[in-house]
């Protein structure tokens, strides 16, 4: 995500300010006349660089660290580690990022991870993401990592988690950014293999907050991993799962009823089932939506077709996230900006989404409340 140039917002007139003094409403918020929003078109999605989005503290809850591998870093690591990759330049890599569905993305995604060989590589990868997140005013991250992607090619579990954790610790010290790790099982592999990965993770229980489920969704329903999720819960891990990205609402039901998830990743197909929508709303089960990802993988044809605003209006605890931003064209703020411009979202929607990002997190209640109050202060301070 590029640097946001417009960093302040104010009320448009003294009249609006007077109205705020008597009765504050979101409709009275506007961008300052001398700091207009900058419009940018990228990958056929129009985004507007918005100062309110930049000012709001946010949490990111759906981010695959392997999906932050930018082409330049891919080439740098390939050269360092003497790994052959089927591309000649970073631009050639970007041209390959034209996906028709989830599987076409995964094919190149797993190929790219071959360059990650050492603990230092995983540190560099994670630190690069955290630096970008900090620029987007992200205060808390809950990061997915896929150990099976690496252990299957001979990289020790310890190598992966040590490098990632070192970067998370640095972000805490330098950026005051909190973080949790979510270990994700690959659903195209067997449950037996997932059990082996769970066993490998046990020495690092204090570093892993939750387990998740990702990779090829259709044909690999949550019920396939019922036993390993039960075992993970018994070990004290929280649970989440990708469900309802491309697959039908039944996958979301399975994630809730069989895997006992605390939140649903993606979940956009839930809107096709009114009973499921009511259940999500009544039980305040959050869904971590990834707008630019959904467009890039053809879940929706255009951003204007995305159902995020409908989900929000129907009372679902929706959050905005970047998923695999190196592949999908945007980090967190760009996802917010694309939604604001194309759905469109109001300033009130943006504030709700920022608050949702903390309320849907695994942070302690006191930490959630701290950030909610910070958001409220930003809204009423000007």
Tab-separated table of C-alpha atoms in Angstrom:
chain	number	residue	atom	x	y	z
A	1	UNK	CA	0.000	0.000	0.000
A	2	UNK	CA	1.439	3.356	-0.978
A	3	UNK	CA	1.903	6.150	1.529
A	4	UNK	CA	-1.275	8.084	2.222
A	5	UNK	CA	-0.462	11.738	1.545
A	6	UNK	CA	-3.606	13.185	3.099
A	7	UNK	CA	-3.240	12.674	6.827
A	8	UNK	CA	-5.778	14.942	8.454
A	9	UNK	CA	-9.481	15.549	8.197
A	10	UNK	CA	-11.609	18.377	9.517
A	11	UNK	CA	-15.187	19.527	9.487
A	12	UNK	CA	-16.052	21.420	6.332
A	13	UNK	CA	-17.211	24.652	7.903
A	14	UNK	CA	-17.723	26.559	11.116
A	15	UNK	CA	-21.408	25.735	10.829
A	16	UNK	CA	-20.639	22.014	10.819
A	17	UNK	CA	-18.329	22.510	13.783
A	18	UNK	CA	-21.080	24.270	15.677
A	19	UNK	CA	-23.402	21.403	14.880
A	20	UNK	CA	-20.851	18.967	16.259
A	21	UNK	CA	-20.681	20.873	19.517
A	22	UNK	CA	-24.420	20.449	19.969
A	23	UNK	CA	-24.970	17.073	18.365
A	24	UNK	CA	-22.288	15.041	16.592
A	25	UNK	CA	-23.236	13.081	13.478
A	26	UNK	CA	-21.076	11.212	10.989
A	27	UNK	CA	-22.594	13.107	8.075
A	28	UNK	CA	-20.790	16.211	9.310
A	29	UNK	CA	-17.351	14.671	8.798
A	30	UNK	CA	-15.622	15.673	5.570
A	31	UNK	CA	-12.135	15.817	4.170
A	32	UNK	CA	-10.463	19.194	4.581
A	33	UNK	CA	-10.623	21.357	1.472
A	34	UNK	CA	-6.846	21.608	1.333
A	35	UNK	CA	-6.349	17.827	1.654
A	36	UNK	CA	-8.496	16.261	-1.066
A	37	UNK	CA	-8.727	12.515	-1.413
A	38	UNK	CA	-6.491	11.155	-4.148
A	39	UNK	CA	-8.123	8.831	-6.663
A	40	UNK	CA	-6.065	5.917	-7.945
A	41	UNK	CA	-7.038	3.167	-10.378
A	42	UNK	CA	-5.329	-0.196	-9.973
A	43	UNK	CA	-6.234	-3.610	-11.398
A	44	UNK	CA	-9.534	-2.164	-12.644
A	45	UNK	CA	-10.513	-1.259	-9.083
A	46	UNK	CA	-10.823	2.424	-8.263
A	47	UNK	CA	-9.564	3.390	-4.824
A	48	UNK	CA	-9.673	6.711	-3.028
A	49	UNK	CA	-6.885	7.576	-0.625
A	50	UNK	CA	-8.828	8.717	2.403
A	51	UNK	CA	-7.445	10.529	5.439
A	52	UNK	CA	-10.004	9.052	7.836
A	53	UNK	CA	-8.947	5.531	6.844
A	54	UNK	CA	-5.324	6.436	7.537
A	55	UNK	CA	-6.117	7.999	10.913
A	56	UNK	CA	-8.202	5.116	12.213
A	57	UNK	CA	-6.314	2.491	14.236
A	58	UNK	CA	-7.045	-0.950	12.835
A	59	UNK	CA	-6.455	-4.642	13.415
A	60	UNK	CA	-5.784	-7.091	10.588
A	61	UNK	CA	-7.163	-10.561	11.229
A	62	UNK	CA	-6.849	-12.361	7.883
A	63	UNK	CA	-3.322	-12.155	6.524
A	64	UNK	CA	-1.222	-15.040	5.207
A	65	UNK	CA	2.417	-14.202	5.796
A	66	UNK	CA	3.472	-16.281	2.779
A	67	UNK	CA	1.095	-14.134	0.734
A	68	UNK	CA	3.156	-11.018	1.444
A	69	UNK	CA	6.104	-12.258	-0.618
A	70	UNK	CA	6.614	-9.407	-3.080
A	71	UNK	CA	8.265	-10.247	-6.434
A	72	UNK	CA	11.373	-8.224	-5.576
A	73	UNK	CA	11.904	-10.195	-2.380
A	74	UNK	CA	11.211	-13.429	-4.240
A	75	UNK	CA	14.073	-12.671	-6.628
A	76	UNK	CA	16.373	-11.513	-3.838
A	77	UNK	CA	15.840	-14.706	-1.833
A	78	UNK	CA	16.032	-16.918	-4.913
A	79	UNK	CA	19.454	-15.490	-5.709
A	80	UNK	CA	20.654	-15.735	-2.102
A	81	UNK	CA	19.481	-19.312	-1.682
A	82	UNK	CA	20.300	-20.411	-5.256
A	83	UNK	CA	16.707	-21.395	-5.973
A	84	UNK	CA	15.554	-21.508	-9.587
A	85	UNK	CA	12.244	-19.778	-10.286
A	86	UNK	CA	10.389	-19.792	-13.632
A	87	UNK	CA	10.529	-16.009	-14.084
A	88	UNK	CA	13.154	-13.616	-15.406
A	89	UNK	CA	12.061	-10.347	-13.779
A	90	UNK	CA	9.734	-9.131	-11.013
A	91	UNK	CA	7.471	-7.619	-13.684
A	92	UNK	CA	7.150	-11.038	-15.300
A	93	UNK	CA	5.988	-12.386	-11.947
A	94	UNK	CA	3.350	-9.673	-11.683
A	95	UNK	CA	2.070	-10.449	-15.157
A	96	UNK	CA	1.492	-14.025	-13.983
A	97	UNK	CA	-0.857	-12.740	-11.277
A	98	UNK	CA	-3.948	-13.072	-13.456
A	99	UNK	CA	-6.018	-15.668	-11.670
A	100	UNK	CA	-9.262	-17.321	-12.706
A	101	UNK	CA	-10.070	-18.837	-9.324
A	102	UNK	CA	-8.569	-19.842	-5.987
A	103	UNK	CA	-6.703	-22.861	-7.363
A	104	UNK	CA	-4.960	-20.899	-10.120
A	105	UNK	CA	-3.651	-18.562	-7.424
A	106	UNK	CA	-2.524	-21.396	-5.154
A	107	UNK	CA	-0.499	-22.965	-7.957
A	108	UNK	CA	1.810	-19.945	-8.189
A	109	UNK	CA	1.582	-19.162	-4.463
A	110	UNK	CA	3.134	-22.475	-3.412
A	111	UNK	CA	5.746	-22.184	-6.138
A	112	UNK	CA	6.872	-18.826	-4.763
A	113	UNK	CA	7.400	-20.110	-1.234
A	114	UNK	CA	10.291	-22.313	-2.388
A	115	UNK	CA	12.629	-19.338	-1.967
A	116	UNK	CA	11.991	-19.251	1.804
A	117	UNK	CA	14.771	-21.382	3.244
A	118	UNK	CA	16.175	-19.911	6.459
A	119	UNK	CA	14.930	-18.347	9.664
A	120	UNK	CA	16.341	-15.063	8.382
A	121	UNK	CA	14.173	-15.367	5.255
A	122	UNK	CA	11.038	-15.734	7.355
A	123	UNK	CA	12.124	-12.792	9.483
A	124	UNK	CA	12.675	-10.601	6.412
A	125	UNK	CA	9.327	-11.626	4.946
A	126	UNK	CA	7.422	-10.920	8.148
A	127	UNK	CA	9.213	-7.680	8.938
A	128	UNK	CA	8.512	-6.323	5.457
A	129	UNK	CA	4.791	-6.923	6.009
A	130	UNK	CA	4.784	-5.443	9.515
A	131	UNK	CA	6.480	-2.290	8.235
A	132	UNK	CA	3.753	-1.852	5.625
A	133	UNK	CA	1.051	-2.558	8.205
A	134	UNK	CA	2.526	0.059	10.523
A	135	UNK	CA	2.322	2.640	7.733
A	136	UNK	CA	-1.378	1.742	7.393
A	137	UNK	CA	-1.859	2.454	11.123
A	138	UNK	CA	-2.403	-1.201	11.993
A	139	UNK	CA	-2.067	-1.683	15.749
A	140	UNK	CA	-2.718	-5.417	16.045
A	141	UNK	CA	-2.241	-8.341	13.656
A	142	UNK	CA	-3.332	-11.967	13.746
A	143	UNK	CA	-1.177	-13.673	11.142
A	144	UNK	CA	-1.693	-17.019	9.417
A	145	UNK	CA	1.309	-19.176	8.652
A	146	UNK	CA	1.256	-22.505	6.790
A	147	UNK	CA	3.937	-24.780	8.278
A	148	UNK	CA	3.023	-27.697	5.997
A	149	UNK	CA	3.975	-25.613	2.970
A	150	UNK	CA	7.502	-25.549	4.347
A	151	UNK	CA	7.934	-28.799	6.267
A	152	UNK	CA	6.886	-30.754	3.161
A	153	UNK	CA	9.946	-29.382	1.380
A	154	UNK	CA	12.299	-30.081	4.258
A	155	UNK	CA	12.237	-26.780	6.155
A	156	UNK	CA	12.013	-27.450	9.915
A	157	UNK	CA	8.984	-26.125	11.806
A	158	UNK	CA	11.389	-24.351	14.171
A	159	UNK	CA	13.018	-22.449	11.311
A	160	UNK	CA	9.662	-21.078	10.198
A	161	UNK	CA	8.247	-19.989	13.532
A	162	UNK	CA	11.527	-18.639	14.924
A	163	UNK	CA	11.970	-16.206	12.043
A	164	UNK	CA	8.364	-15.050	12.136
A	165	UNK	CA	8.356	-14.604	15.911
A	166	UNK	CA	11.555	-12.559	15.840
A	167	UNK	CA	9.873	-10.061	13.511
A	168	UNK	CA	6.726	-9.941	15.653
A	169	UNK	CA	8.856	-9.202	18.711
A	170	UNK	CA	10.630	-6.407	16.865
A	171	UNK	CA	7.296	-4.874	15.818
A	172	UNK	CA	6.155	-4.918	19.427
A	173	UNK	CA	9.306	-3.077	20.507
A	174	UNK	CA	9.551	-0.579	17.651
A	175	UNK	CA	5.916	-0.057	16.642
A	176	UNK	CA	4.049	-1.068	19.803
A	177	UNK	CA	2.151	-3.453	17.522
A	178	UNK	CA	0.624	-6.498	19.211
A	179	UNK	CA	0.266	-9.807	17.406
A	180	UNK	CA	-0.954	-13.389	17.512
A	181	UNK	CA	0.005	-16.291	15.277
A	182	UNK	CA	-2.564	-18.623	13.719
A	183	UNK	CA	-1.235	-21.948	12.453
A	184	UNK	CA	-3.242	-22.990	9.432
A	185	UNK	CA	-3.726	-26.552	8.209
A	186	UNK	CA	-3.755	-27.118	4.443
A	187	UNK	CA	-7.111	-28.607	3.539
A	188	UNK	CA	-5.919	-30.224	0.304
A	189	UNK	CA	-3.729	-32.479	2.457
A	190	UNK	CA	-4.957	-35.252	4.733
A	191	UNK	CA	-6.179	-34.938	8.302
A	192	UNK	CA	-3.391	-37.349	9.237
A	193	UNK	CA	-0.850	-34.840	7.977
A	194	UNK	CA	-2.627	-32.108	9.943
A	195	UNK	CA	-2.274	-34.203	13.102
A	196	UNK	CA	1.484	-34.458	12.483
A	197	UNK	CA	1.667	-30.695	12.142
A	198	UNK	CA	-0.309	-30.204	15.342
A	199	UNK	CA	2.180	-32.435	17.135
A	200	UNK	CA	5.072	-30.367	15.773
A	201	UNK	CA	3.395	-27.207	17.048
A	202	UNK	CA	2.984	-28.306	20.659
A	203	UNK	CA	6.450	-27.139	21.818
A	204	UNK	CA	5.465	-23.657	20.575
A	205	UNK	CA	2.019	-23.448	22.163
A	206	UNK	CA	2.876	-20.197	23.899
A	207	UNK	CA	3.570	-18.600	20.504
A	208	UNK	CA	0.467	-19.841	18.641
A	209	UNK	CA	-2.940	-18.456	19.568
A	210	UNK	CA	-5.175	-20.431	17.232
A	211	UNK	CA	-5.348	-22.961	14.427
A	212	UNK	CA	-7.039	-22.373	11.100
A	213	UNK	CA	-7.861	-24.065	7.802
A	214	UNK	CA	-6.995	-22.771	4.332
A	215	UNK	CA	-5.984	-23.768	0.772
A	216	UNK	CA	-8.255	-25.391	-1.853
A	217	UNK	CA	-11.767	-25.064	-0.463
A	218	UNK	CA	-14.152	-26.800	-2.862
A	219	UNK	CA	-14.062	-30.561	-2.304
A	220	UNK	CA	-12.282	-30.205	1.037
A	221	UNK	CA	-15.083	-29.407	3.507
A	222	UNK	CA	-14.432	-28.523	7.157
A	223	UNK	CA	-15.830	-31.871	8.301
A	224	UNK	CA	-12.686	-33.498	6.868
A	225	UNK	CA	-10.729	-31.952	9.766
A	226	UNK	CA	-13.181	-32.410	12.611
A	227	UNK	CA	-10.941	-34.646	14.735
A	228	UNK	CA	-7.768	-32.566	14.452
A	229	UNK	CA	-9.657	-29.405	15.381
A	230	UNK	CA	-11.087	-31.184	18.404
A	231	UNK	CA	-7.562	-32.196	19.407
A	232	UNK	CA	-6.339	-28.628	18.905
A	233	UNK	CA	-9.100	-27.251	21.128
A	234	UNK	CA	-8.177	-29.765	23.820
A	235	UNK	CA	-4.625	-28.391	23.675
A	236	UNK	CA	-5.977	-24.899	24.296
A	237	UNK	CA	-5.884	-23.451	20.789
A	238	UNK	CA	-8.693	-21.214	19.561
A	239	UNK	CA	-10.110	-22.120	16.148
A	240	UNK	CA	-10.930	-20.318	12.912
A	241	UNK	CA	-11.445	-21.627	9.374
A	242	UNK	CA	-11.731	-20.441	5.799
A	243	UNK	CA	-15.285	-21.213	4.723
A	244	UNK	CA	-17.761	-19.752	2.271
A	245	UNK	CA	-15.226	-18.109	-0.024
A	246	UNK	CA	-16.058	-20.160	-3.120
A	247	UNK	CA	-17.897	-23.023	-1.415
A	248	UNK	CA	-21.572	-22.897	-0.343
A	249	UNK	CA	-22.985	-21.836	3.052
A	250	UNK	CA	-22.923	-25.482	4.180
A	251	UNK	CA	-19.153	-25.137	4.603
A	252	UNK	CA	-19.728	-22.231	6.988
A	253	UNK	CA	-22.242	-24.285	8.981
A	254	UNK	CA	-19.688	-27.103	9.223
A	255	UNK	CA	-16.979	-24.715	10.405
A	256	UNK	CA	-19.296	-23.452	13.142
A	257	UNK	CA	-20.886	-26.730	14.218
A	258	UNK	CA	-18.025	-29.194	13.708
A	259	UNK	CA	-14.858	-27.135	14.081
A	260	UNK	CA	-16.360	-24.796	16.713
A	261	UNK	CA	-14.717	-21.750	15.156
A	262	UNK	CA	-14.622	-18.408	16.935
A	263	UNK	CA	-14.813	-16.561	13.630
A	264	UNK	CA	-15.194	-17.404	9.936
A	265	UNK	CA	-12.567	-16.434	7.369
A	266	UNK	CA	-14.047	-15.064	4.125
A	267	UNK	CA	-17.643	-16.221	4.666
A	268	UNK	CA	-19.104	-14.106	1.857
A	269	UNK	CA	-21.308	-16.956	0.581
A	270	UNK	CA	-23.170	-16.890	3.909
A	271	UNK	CA	-25.511	-14.290	2.471
A	272	UNK	CA	-27.159	-17.017	0.364
A	273	UNK	CA	-28.577	-18.654	3.523
A	274	UNK	CA	-30.937	-16.445	5.590
A	275	UNK	CA	-30.836	-18.859	8.541
A	276	UNK	CA	-27.050	-18.745	8.569
A	277	UNK	CA	-27.074	-14.962	8.388
A	278	UNK	CA	-29.390	-14.813	11.377
A	279	UNK	CA	-27.168	-17.236	13.288
A	280	UNK	CA	-24.033	-15.222	12.555
A	281	UNK	CA	-25.759	-12.026	13.635
A	282	UNK	CA	-27.405	-13.411	16.773
A	283	UNK	CA	-24.216	-15.109	17.949
A	284	UNK	CA	-21.928	-12.261	16.896
A	285	UNK	CA	-19.662	-14.601	14.931
A	286	UNK	CA	-17.321	-12.352	12.930
A	287	UNK	CA	-16.311	-12.894	9.326
A	288	UNK	CA	-12.958	-11.707	8.000
A	289	UNK	CA	-13.679	-10.429	4.503
A	290	UNK	CA	-10.882	-9.826	1.975
A	291	UNK	CA	-12.316	-7.544	-0.733
A	292	UNK	CA	-9.449	-7.189	-3.223
A	293	UNK	CA	-8.735	-10.905	-2.908
A	294	UNK	CA	-12.355	-11.672	-3.791
A	295	UNK	CA	-12.106	-9.588	-6.957
A	296	UNK	CA	-8.725	-10.973	-8.003
A	297	UNK	CA	-9.967	-14.566	-7.574
A	298	UNK	CA	-13.258	-13.833	-9.380
A	299	UNK	CA	-15.514	-14.465	-6.391
A	300	UNK	CA	-17.137	-11.196	-7.499
A	301	UNK	CA	-16.773	-9.686	-10.965
A	302	UNK	CA	-16.110	-6.145	-9.768
A	303	UNK	CA	-15.766	-4.342	-6.463
A	304	UNK	CA	-19.146	-2.728	-7.022
A	305	UNK	CA	-20.641	-6.252	-6.951
A	306	UNK	CA	-19.091	-7.127	-3.587
A	307	UNK	CA	-21.557	-7.909	-0.793
A	308	UNK	CA	-19.526	-6.499	2.120
A	309	UNK	CA	-21.861	-3.547	2.609
A	310	UNK	CA	-24.906	-5.842	2.554
A	311	UNK	CA	-23.309	-8.032	5.207
A	312	UNK	CA	-22.573	-4.960	7.294
A	313	UNK	CA	-26.089	-3.582	6.910
A	314	UNK	CA	-27.571	-6.918	7.980
A	315	UNK	CA	-25.743	-6.732	11.290
A	316	UNK	CA	-22.873	-9.139	10.655
A	317	UNK	CA	-19.590	-8.367	12.441
A	318	UNK	CA	-17.626	-7.783	9.243
A	319	UNK	CA	-13.927	-6.942	9.102
A	320	UNK	CA	-11.759	-5.845	6.171
A	321	UNK	CA	-8.451	-7.616	5.537
A	322	UNK	CA	-5.849	-8.030	2.797
A	323	UNK	CA	-5.425	-11.853	2.666
A	324	UNK	CA	-2.409	-12.260	0.328
A	325	UNK	CA	-1.622	-8.645	-0.571
A	326	UNK	CA	1.500	-9.252	-2.650
A	327	UNK	CA	-0.638	-11.264	-5.072
A	328	UNK	CA	-3.907	-9.337	-4.891
A	329	UNK	CA	-2.730	-5.772	-5.331
A	330	UNK	CA	-3.191	-4.100	-1.989
A	331	UNK	CA	-2.460	-4.043	1.724
A	332	UNK	CA	-5.045	-3.153	4.344
A	333	UNK	CA	-5.733	0.518	3.666
A	334	UNK	CA	-6.078	-0.090	-0.058
A	335	UNK	CA	-8.803	-2.646	0.715
A	336	UNK	CA	-10.616	-0.083	2.853
A	337	UNK	CA	-10.195	2.560	0.165
A	338	UNK	CA	-11.475	0.312	-2.628
A	339	UNK	CA	-14.575	-0.506	-0.593
A	340	UNK	CA	-15.201	3.124	0.315
A	341	UNK	CA	-15.054	4.242	-3.283
A	342	UNK	CA	-16.912	1.399	-4.979
A	343	UNK	CA	-19.621	0.100	-2.628
A	344	UNK	CA	-19.604	2.898	-1.397
A	345	UNK	CA	-18.957	3.120	2.339
A	346	UNK	CA	-19.801	6.069	4.554
A	347	UNK	CA	-17.518	7.478	7.233
A	348	UNK	CA	-19.790	5.802	9.764
A	349	UNK	CA	-19.227	2.471	7.988
A	350	UNK	CA	-15.465	2.982	8.136
A	351	UNK	CA	-15.579	3.645	11.863
A	352	UNK	CA	-17.762	0.569	12.410
A	353	UNK	CA	-15.365	-1.593	10.407
A	354	UNK	CA	-12.356	-0.328	12.347
A	355	UNK	CA	-14.118	-1.073	15.629
A	356	UNK	CA	-15.170	-4.482	14.322
A	357	UNK	CA	-11.543	-5.303	13.582
A	358	UNK	CA	-10.712	-5.056	17.283
A	359	UNK	CA	-13.953	-6.546	18.574
A	360	UNK	CA	-13.459	-9.587	16.315
A	361	UNK	CA	-9.859	-10.064	17.436
A	362	UNK	CA	-8.569	-12.388	20.134
A	363	UNK	CA	-7.280	-9.473	22.192
A	364	UNK	CA	-8.308	-9.249	25.862
A	365	UNK	CA	-11.416	-7.129	26.423
A	366	UNK	CA	-9.400	-4.357	28.069
A	367	UNK	CA	-7.199	-4.037	24.978
A	368	UNK	CA	-10.216	-4.003	22.686
A	369	UNK	CA	-11.794	-1.251	24.750
A	370	UNK	CA	-8.592	0.793	24.619
A	371	UNK	CA	-8.645	0.854	20.831
A	372	UNK	CA	-12.394	1.490	20.636
A	373	UNK	CA	-11.907	4.565	22.827
A	374	UNK	CA	-9.007	5.670	20.648
A	375	UNK	CA	-11.255	5.458	17.590
A	376	UNK	CA	-13.969	7.458	19.350
A	377	UNK	CA	-11.460	10.178	20.246
A	378	UNK	CA	-10.352	10.454	16.630
A	379	UNK	CA	-13.938	10.825	15.472
A	380	UNK	CA	-14.883	13.582	17.919
A	381	UNK	CA	-11.550	15.401	18.273
A	382	UNK	CA	-11.829	17.579	15.173
